[in-house]
Amino acid sequence: MDVCSPLPSALDFVGVARLTCRLCPKQQQAKAACGFLGPQSPPAGRSLLTLDLDSADGDRDQGTATCHGAARQTRESARAADWQERPGGGSGLVSEQQESWSNSMGGASCPVDEQQDPRQERPGGGSGPAAASAVLDFSDPFSSEVKPRILLMGLRRSGKSSIQKVVFHKMSPNETLFLESTNKICREDVSNSSFVNFQIWDFPGQIDFFDPTFDYEMIFRGTGALIFVIDSQDDYMEALARLHLTVTRAYKVNADINFEVFIHKVDGLSDDHKIETQRDIHQRANDDLADAGLEKIHLRNERGKAMGQTEFLFLFQNSGIEKAFLFDVVSKIYIATDSTPVDMQTYELCCDMIDVVIDISCIYGLKEDGAGTPYDKESTAIIKLNNTTVLYLKEVTKFLALVCFVREESFERKGLIDYNFHCFRKAIHEVFEVRMKVVKSRKVQNRLQKKKGATPNGTPRVLM
Amino acid sequence: MEESDSEKKMEKENLGPRMEPPLGEPEGSLGWVLPNTAMKKKVLLMGKSGSGKTSMRSIIFANYIARDTRRLGATIDVEHSHVRFLGNLVLNLWDCGGQDTFMENYFTSQRDNIFRNVEVLIYVFDVESRELEKDMHYYQSCLEAILQNSPDAKIFCLVHKMDLVQEDQRDLIFKEREEDLRRLSRPLECSCFRTSIWDETLYKAWSSIVYQLIPNVQQLEMNLRNFAEIIEADEVLLFERATFLVISHYQCKEQRDAHRFEKISNIIKQFKLSCSKLAASFQSMEVRNSNFAAFIDIFTSNTYVMVVMSDPSIPSAATLINIRNARKHFEKLERVDGPKQCLLMR
């Protein structure tokens, strides 16, 4: 990818594009800023988006590497780090939160933002990553597209941080044993490394709702979803009580929040016990909330595997494809599938396949000097099973892959499948391009507004 | 009892059909006394109780996943299993229970029975053991017995359960142990490995062990080299079919990752196990990106091959045809060596 070429499609930007870094003159600075040394070494001490995670296997960090985006992100997370490391206490917490809240609402001066601006003035769309991240910038205070927020709540040791790390940071479940208790609210952005874009707020277990310094109104107002994690191996009566309390409070503030209950750690239970537990919790929770009028409680019980919610129809019958998923490669969440029902085993097999492909590509798929990324434009994989099924994986965008199940006979006509896939891929790219254009124009508008002299909190200034 | 069930299960899985003496000669007749024993290699697996011997064996040879080993119980006395390897090689694995009473027994009344005709001794040390003195004492007794009965045996020491050690201390601790063991083993030579069932180090150790047991490995490597050069591959790996241990490889240029063999073993084995959940197994695999193309396919009746090409312009069909044609050649190689070797032994 050439630096000065016109801006590539939104999802080609940062995230996995190490190549652009090499050509960009700002590279040295970016490297220093993000502390990222190369594909072999994990980011020194911290990953780019979070503060306390070293990926267990240094080789795999390439998926989450960024360059210029990182300069921005690490500064932000550095601020967040200060915020987190300050000694505990109620009052401390509130002021910090308010500060970060006001930042994301376009508040106080954001020194990092200024630094981005000169880059954007460069002709031709500017250096790929920086400009792209500016264009599709979800963390920009002036972006009108505020990232949806997801809250992770639950009792102590129920598994909230583990869930987040395993799903979004490729941590192996074994390593979560070593995770320490979360004692501060940990805010994480899941965007640059993955297709899914949102913020996750990981709460400590013992949250006191009645502590006046904890401003829940503010938190709940901006929240899109609240995930409550219940440890199924523990006595869950207390968890249910807290669930009730949390949900009622949150609902009062913001009736649009989606509530999800994760019944976690079910791998330790036997199958019928699982079902029994699920039913029991479901029943009790619903009874409790019947008077609040909340009926939509969805129950999920997979360890570390959250399922995407959007489904849209697309026709692949002509190619003889039995089942297809559009997967986000990093988090292994599928964002779309066809209309046939999904069963867990198929889904797990696809996840395993993605794992295999990425692992093998990490070993052999990098260039001699370590450049390149394991998952790139040409990534494909074909796995033939002995029950005449063929698993076919093809790259769609930088973060998405199409994984489909094809019958062996249909696979004979691979050329047809490839052609149909090609059309599909083009269509997906067009969809994203449109979206990006919309955001870009909105961005330009905002910038114009800003130039006109809107004050940080939005009130227009009088033009001199 | 659970462990005898698991033992039975493993016995059933490992015992392949007994090898027929070629040319229809009856077994045990004068001309063919040796085939069944000549290609049988006795492998002793010893170590203190609870050090991980049966778990390792289950993972490598019986398709357990690491998590399943939790339900294994203590091994009572010696558990025998026969593992078919590469068609004409049978590993006679003696998993010796490590409890004190058994150990004492091995060195006294069962001494000759256990320690004779041993090809390989694998001694497993638990890195977290608090009785180092005792461990070393038993180890030395083993060595003495080996020296008396099978002085040519190859000795492997596995420092196991390394996942319980902090990552930054692992190298240090392993080096210490290795030095101690080397010193203690004199005049015999031992090779030390650090292992854990939770990562690929297990495969590395067992690959090396098994590599020592393959009779015609040089010839295999030579043929593999020719094959690789003809099809212009970057790297060719040969895996044993059931265990996915790398038995031979050829690379035409330096690769970056020195641990890739065991990593690949681990990756593929895990995938194989997850396929089996769907009651399916994988036959072949092709993975490519803009820099490489890797093909994993069934090769001979006992092996899988992995071919890595770095020239993405070569169409997959070409490589697949090449693999198919090479198959016949390697099959012949495998078949020929068996009886020929036996003839030589006679």
mmCIF file with all atom_site columns, N, CA, C and O in Angstrom, chain A residues 203-233:
data_model
loop_
_atom_site.group_PDB
_atom_site.id
_atom_site.type_symbol
_atom_site.label_atom_id
_atom_site.label_alt_id
_atom_site.label_comp_id
_atom_site.label_asym_id
_atom_site.label_entity_id
_atom_site.label_seq_id
_atom_site.pdbx_PDB_ins_code
_atom_site.Cartn_x
_atom_site.Cartn_y
_atom_site.Cartn_z
_atom_site.occupancy
_atom_site.B_iso_or_equiv
_atom_site.pdbx_formal_charge
_atom_site.auth_seq_id
_atom_site.auth_comp_id
_atom_site.auth_asym_id
_atom_site.auth_atom_id
_atom_site.pdbx_PDB_model_num
ATOM 1   N N  . PHE A 1 203 ? -16.449 -3.437  34.696 1.00 0.00 ? 203 PHE A N  1
ATOM 2   C CA . PHE A 1 203 ? -16.606 -2.924  36.056 1.00 0.00 ? 203 PHE A CA 1
ATOM 3   C C  . PHE A 1 203 ? -15.992 -3.842  37.088 1.00 0.00 ? 203 PHE A C  1
ATOM 4   O O  . PHE A 1 203 ? -16.001 -5.053  36.929 1.00 0.00 ? 203 PHE A O  1
ATOM 5   N N  . PRO A 1 204 ? -15.533 -3.293  38.177 1.00 0.00 ? 204 PRO A N  1
ATOM 6   C CA . PRO A 1 204 ? -15.105 -4.148  39.275 1.00 0.00 ? 204 PRO A CA 1
ATOM 7   C C  . PRO A 1 204 ? -16.315 -4.852  39.878 1.00 0.00 ? 204 PRO A C  1
ATOM 8   O O  . PRO A 1 204 ? -17.440 -4.406  39.725 1.00 0.00 ? 204 PRO A O  1
ATOM 9   N N  . GLY A 1 205 ? -16.087 -5.915  40.589 1.00 0.00 ? 205 GLY A N  1
ATOM 10  C CA . GLY A 1 205 ? -17.189 -6.738  41.084 1.00 0.00 ? 205 GLY A CA 1
ATOM 11  C C  . GLY A 1 205 ? -18.048 -6.052  42.122 1.00 0.00 ? 205 GLY A C  1
ATOM 12  O O  . GLY A 1 205 ? -19.276 -6.092  42.067 1.00 0.00 ? 205 GLY A O  1
ATOM 13  N N  . GLN A 1 206 ? -17.385 -5.449  43.077 1.00 0.00 ? 206 GLN A N  1
ATOM 14  C CA . GLN A 1 206 ? -18.182 -4.834  44.141 1.00 0.00 ? 206 GLN A CA 1
ATOM 15  C C  . GLN A 1 206 ? -18.430 -3.370  43.848 1.00 0.00 ? 206 GLN A C  1
ATOM 16  O O  . GLN A 1 206 ? -17.667 -2.519  44.231 1.00 0.00 ? 206 GLN A O  1
ATOM 17  N N  . ILE A 1 207 ? -19.500 -3.142  43.173 1.00 0.00 ? 207 ILE A N  1
ATOM 18  C CA . ILE A 1 207 ? -19.858 -1.745  42.909 1.00 0.00 ? 207 ILE A CA 1
ATOM 19  C C  . ILE A 1 207 ? -20.946 -1.376  43.873 1.00 0.00 ? 207 ILE A C  1
ATOM 20  O O  . ILE A 1 207 ? -21.942 -2.078  44.005 1.00 0.00 ? 207 ILE A O  1
ATOM 21  N N  . ASP A 1 208 ? -20.761 -0.264  44.517 1.00 0.00 ? 208 ASP A N  1
ATOM 22  C CA . ASP A 1 208 ? -21.793 0.162   45.440 1.00 0.00 ? 208 ASP A CA 1
ATOM 23  C C  . ASP A 1 208 ? -22.679 1.190   44.740 1.00 0.00 ? 208 ASP A C  1
ATOM 24  O O  . ASP A 1 208 ? -22.245 2.300   44.429 1.00 0.00 ? 208 ASP A O  1
ATOM 25  N N  . PHE A 1 209 ? -23.883 0.791   44.491 1.00 0.00 ? 209 PHE A N  1
ATOM 26  C CA . PHE A 1 209 ? -24.763 1.708   43.789 1.00 0.00 ? 209 PHE A CA 1
ATOM 27  C C  . PHE A 1 209 ? -25.132 2.914   44.603 1.00 0.00 ? 209 PHE A C  1
ATOM 28  O O  . PHE A 1 209 ? -25.520 3.944   44.088 1.00 0.00 ? 209 PHE A O  1
ATOM 29  N N  . PHE A 1 210 ? -25.049 2.729   45.874 1.00 0.00 ? 210 PHE A N  1
ATOM 30  C CA . PHE A 1 210 ? -25.532 3.835   46.694 1.00 0.00 ? 210 PHE A CA 1
ATOM 31  C C  . PHE A 1 210 ? -24.450 4.817   47.045 1.00 0.00 ? 210 PHE A C  1
ATOM 32  O O  . PHE A 1 210 ? -24.687 5.777   47.735 1.00 0.00 ? 210 PHE A O  1
ATOM 33  N N  . ASP A 1 211 ? -23.278 4.566   46.553 1.00 0.00 ? 211 ASP A N  1
ATOM 34  C CA . ASP A 1 211 ? -22.188 5.509   46.769 1.00 0.00 ? 211 ASP A CA 1
ATOM 35  C C  . ASP A 1 211 ? -22.459 6.757   45.934 1.00 0.00 ? 211 ASP A C  1
ATOM 36  O O  . ASP A 1 211 ? -22.541 6.692   44.717 1.00 0.00 ? 211 ASP A O  1
ATOM 37  N N  . PRO A 1 212 ? -22.614 7.874   46.594 1.00 0.00 ? 212 PRO A N  1
ATOM 38  C CA . PRO A 1 212 ? -22.995 9.085   45.863 1.00 0.00 ? 212 PRO A CA 1
ATOM 39  C C  . PRO A 1 212 ? -21.939 9.555   44.881 1.00 0.00 ? 212 PRO A C  1
ATOM 40  O O  . PRO A 1 212 ? -22.237 10.299  43.958 1.00 0.00 ? 212 PRO A O  1
ATOM 41  N N  . THR A 1 213 ? -20.706 9.118   45.082 1.00 0.00 ? 213 THR A N  1
ATOM 42  C CA . THR A 1 213 ? -19.675 9.592   44.174 1.00 0.00 ? 213 THR A CA 1
ATOM 43  C C  . THR A 1 213 ? -19.692 8.845   42.852 1.00 0.00 ? 213 THR A C  1
ATOM 44  O O  . THR A 1 213 ? -19.017 9.217   41.906 1.00 0.00 ? 213 THR A O  1
ATOM 45  N N  . PHE A 1 214 ? -20.474 7.833   42.768 1.00 0.00 ? 214 PHE A N  1
ATOM 46  C CA . PHE A 1 214 ? -20.483 7.052   41.562 1.00 0.00 ? 214 PHE A CA 1
ATOM 47  C C  . PHE A 1 214 ? -21.643 7.487   40.692 1.00 0.00 ? 214 PHE A C  1
ATOM 48  O O  . PHE A 1 214 ? -22.776 7.174   40.965 1.00 0.00 ? 214 PHE A O  1
ATOM 49  N N  . ASP A 1 215 ? -21.371 8.209   39.667 1.00 0.00 ? 215 ASP A N  1
ATOM 50  C CA . ASP A 1 215 ? -22.453 8.815   38.923 1.00 0.00 ? 215 ASP A CA 1
ATOM 51  C C  . ASP A 1 215 ? -23.003 7.864   37.867 1.00 0.00 ? 215 ASP A C  1
ATOM 52  O O  . ASP A 1 215 ? -22.544 7.834   36.724 1.00 0.00 ? 215 ASP A O  1
ATOM 53  N N  . TYR A 1 216 ? -23.966 7.137   38.265 1.00 0.00 ? 216 TYR A N  1
ATOM 54  C CA . TYR A 1 216 ? -24.514 6.143   37.352 1.00 0.00 ? 216 TYR A CA 1
ATOM 55  C C  . TYR A 1 216 ? -25.351 6.712   36.246 1.00 0.00 ? 216 TYR A C  1
ATOM 56  O O  . TYR A 1 216 ? -25.437 6.153   35.162 1.00 0.00 ? 216 TYR A O  1
ATOM 57  N N  . GLU A 1 217 ? -25.977 7.825   36.529 1.00 0.00 ? 217 GLU A N  1
ATOM 58  C CA . GLU A 1 217 ? -26.833 8.399   35.497 1.00 0.00 ? 217 GLU A CA 1
ATOM 59  C C  . GLU A 1 217 ? -26.042 8.581   34.226 1.00 0.00 ? 217 GLU A C  1
ATOM 60  O O  . GLU A 1 217 ? -26.444 8.217   33.135 1.00 0.00 ? 217 GLU A O  1
ATOM 61  N N  . MET A 1 218 ? -24.888 9.154   34.410 1.00 0.00 ? 218 MET A N  1
ATOM 62  C CA . MET A 1 218 ? -24.067 9.486   33.270 1.00 0.00 ? 218 MET A CA 1
ATOM 63  C C  . MET A 1 218 ? -23.647 8.234   32.521 1.00 0.00 ? 218 MET A C  1
ATOM 64  O O  . MET A 1 218 ? -23.657 8.193   31.295 1.00 0.00 ? 218 MET A O  1
ATOM 65  N N  . ILE A 1 219 ? -23.271 7.232   33.279 1.00 0.00 ? 219 ILE A N  1
ATOM 66  C CA . ILE A 1 219 ? -22.794 6.004   32.641 1.00 0.00 ? 219 ILE A CA 1
ATOM 67  C C  . ILE A 1 219 ? -23.920 5.337   31.867 1.00 0.00 ? 219 ILE A C  1
ATOM 68  O O  . ILE A 1 219 ? -23.768 4.985   30.706 1.00 0.00 ? 219 ILE A O  1
ATOM 69  N N  . PHE A 1 220 ? -25.042 5.213   32.507 1.00 0.00 ? 220 PHE A N  1
ATOM 70  C CA . PHE A 1 220 ? -26.123 4.464   31.868 1.00 0.00 ? 220 PHE A CA 1
ATOM 71  C C  . PHE A 1 220 ? -26.706 5.187   30.693 1.00 0.00 ? 220 PHE A C  1
ATOM 72  O O  . PHE A 1 220 ? -27.205 4.585   29.753 1.00 0.00 ? 220 PHE A O  1
ATOM 73  N N  . ARG A 1 221 ? -26.657 6.507   30.733 1.00 0.00 ? 221 ARG A N  1
ATOM 74  C CA . ARG A 1 221 ? -27.301 7.236   29.657 1.00 0.00 ? 221 ARG A CA 1
ATOM 75  C C  . ARG A 1 221 ? -26.678 6.918   28.315 1.00 0.00 ? 221 ARG A C  1
ATOM 76  O O  . ARG A 1 221 ? -27.337 6.818   27.311 1.00 0.00 ? 221 ARG A O  1
ATOM 77  N N  . GLY A 1 222 ? -25.355 6.803   28.309 1.00 0.00 ? 222 GLY A N  1
ATOM 78  C CA . GLY A 1 222 ? -24.692 6.591   27.025 1.00 0.00 ? 222 GLY A CA 1
ATOM 79  C C  . GLY A 1 222 ? -24.513 5.132   26.668 1.00 0.00 ? 222 GLY A C  1
ATOM 80  O O  . GLY A 1 222 ? -23.796 4.801   25.724 1.00 0.00 ? 222 GLY A O  1
ATOM 81  N N  . THR A 1 223 ? -25.178 4.268   27.404 1.00 0.00 ? 223 THR A N  1
ATOM 82  C CA . THR A 1 223 ? -24.910 2.840   27.194 1.00 0.00 ? 223 THR A CA 1
ATOM 83  C C  . THR A 1 223 ? -25.876 2.206   26.216 1.00 0.00 ? 223 THR A C  1
ATOM 84  O O  . THR A 1 223 ? -27.055 2.506   26.248 1.00 0.00 ? 223 THR A O  1
ATOM 85  N N  . GLY A 1 224 ? -25.356 1.349   25.397 1.00 0.00 ? 224 GLY A N  1
ATOM 86  C CA . GLY A 1 224 ? -26.205 0.633   24.457 1.00 0.00 ? 224 GLY A CA 1
ATOM 87  C C  . GLY A 1 224 ? -26.618 -0.723  24.996 1.00 0.00 ? 224 GLY A C  1
ATOM 88  O O  . GLY A 1 224 ? -27.723 -1.192  24.781 1.00 0.00 ? 224 GLY A O  1
ATOM 89  N N  . ALA A 1 225 ? -25.696 -1.343  25.720 1.00 0.00 ? 225 ALA A N  1
ATOM 90  C CA . ALA A 1 225 ? -26.019 -2.680  26.208 1.00 0.00 ? 225 ALA A CA 1
ATOM 91  C C  . ALA A 1 225 ? -25.341 -2.920  27.542 1.00 0.00 ? 225 ALA A C  1
ATOM 92  O O  . ALA A 1 225 ? -24.264 -2.405  27.812 1.00 0.00 ? 225 ALA A O  1
ATOM 93  N N  . LEU A 1 226 ? -26.003 -3.698  28.347 1.00 0.00 ? 226 LEU A N  1
ATOM 94  C CA . LEU A 1 226 ? -25.424 -4.044  29.638 1.00 0.00 ? 226 LEU A CA 1
ATOM 95  C C  . LEU A 1 226 ? -25.387 -5.558  29.731 1.00 0.00 ? 226 LEU A C  1
ATOM 96  O O  . LEU A 1 226 ? -26.407 -6.230  29.588 1.00 0.00 ? 226 LEU A O  1
ATOM 97  N N  . ILE A 1 227 ? -24.195 -6.062  29.948 1.00 0.00 ? 227 ILE A N  1
ATOM 98  C CA . ILE A 1 227 ? -24.046 -7.509  30.056 1.00 0.00 ? 227 ILE A CA 1
ATOM 99  C C  . ILE A 1 227 ? -23.804 -7.851  31.517 1.00 0.00 ? 227 ILE A C  1
ATOM 100 O O  . ILE A 1 227 ? -22.862 -7.352  32.125 1.00 0.00 ? 227 ILE A O  1
ATOM 101 N N  . PHE A 1 228 ? -24.663 -8.680  32.060 1.00 0.00 ? 228 PHE A N  1
ATOM 102 C CA . PHE A 1 228 ? -24.476 -9.088  33.437 1.00 0.00 ? 228 PHE A CA 1
ATOM 103 C C  . PHE A 1 228 ? -23.963 -10.525 33.450 1.00 0.00 ? 228 PHE A C  1
ATOM 104 O O  . PHE A 1 228 ? -24.591 -11.419 32.900 1.00 0.00 ? 228 PHE A O  1
ATOM 105 N N  . VAL A 1 229 ? -22.834 -10.716 34.126 1.00 0.00 ? 229 VAL A N  1
ATOM 106 C CA . VAL A 1 229 ? -22.224 -12.048 34.113 1.00 0.00 ? 229 VAL A CA 1
ATOM 107 C C  . VAL A 1 229 ? -22.514 -12.754 35.428 1.00 0.00 ? 229 VAL A C  1
ATOM 108 O O  . VAL A 1 229 ? -22.239 -12.229 36.498 1.00 0.00 ? 229 VAL A O  1
ATOM 109 N N  . ILE A 1 230 ? -23.089 -13.931 35.331 1.00 0.00 ? 230 ILE A N  1
ATOM 110 C CA . ILE A 1 230 ? -23.382 -14.716 36.532 1.00 0.00 ? 230 ILE A CA 1
ATOM 111 C C  . ILE A 1 230 ? -22.510 -15.961 36.524 1.00 0.00 ? 230 ILE A C  1
ATOM 112 O O  . ILE A 1 230 ? -22.437 -16.665 35.520 1.00 0.00 ? 230 ILE A O  1
ATOM 113 N N  . ASP A 1 231 ? -21.879 -16.209 37.639 1.00 0.00 ? 231 ASP A N  1
ATOM 114 C CA . ASP A 1 231 ? -21.049 -17.408 37.748 1.00 0.00 ? 231 ASP A CA 1
ATOM 115 C C  . ASP A 1 231 ? -21.942 -18.599 38.081 1.00 0.00 ? 231 ASP A C  1
ATOM 116 O O  . ASP A 1 231 ? -22.519 -18.665 39.157 1.00 0.00 ? 231 ASP A O  1
ATOM 117 N N  . SER A 1 232 ? -22.063 -19.510 37.144 1.00 0.00 ? 232 SER A N  1
ATOM 118 C CA . SER A 1 232 ? -23.011 -20.597 37.361 1.00 0.00 ? 232 SER A CA 1
ATOM 119 C C  . SER A 1 232 ? -22.489 -21.632 38.334 1.00 0.00 ? 232 SER A C  1
ATOM 120 O O  . SER A 1 232 ? -23.233 -22.480 38.806 1.00 0.00 ? 232 SER A O  1
ATOM 121 N N  . GLN A 1 233 ? -21.178 -21.580 38.606 1.00 0.00 ? 233 GLN A N  1
ATOM 122 C CA . GLN A 1 233 ? -20.643 -22.578 39.526 1.00 0.00 ? 233 GLN A CA 1
ATOM 123 C C  . GLN A 1 233 ? -20.778 -22.140 40.978 1.00 0.00 ? 233 GLN A C  1
ATOM 124 O O  . GLN A 1 233 ? -20.532 -22.906 41.892 1.00 0.00 ? 233 GLN A O  1
#
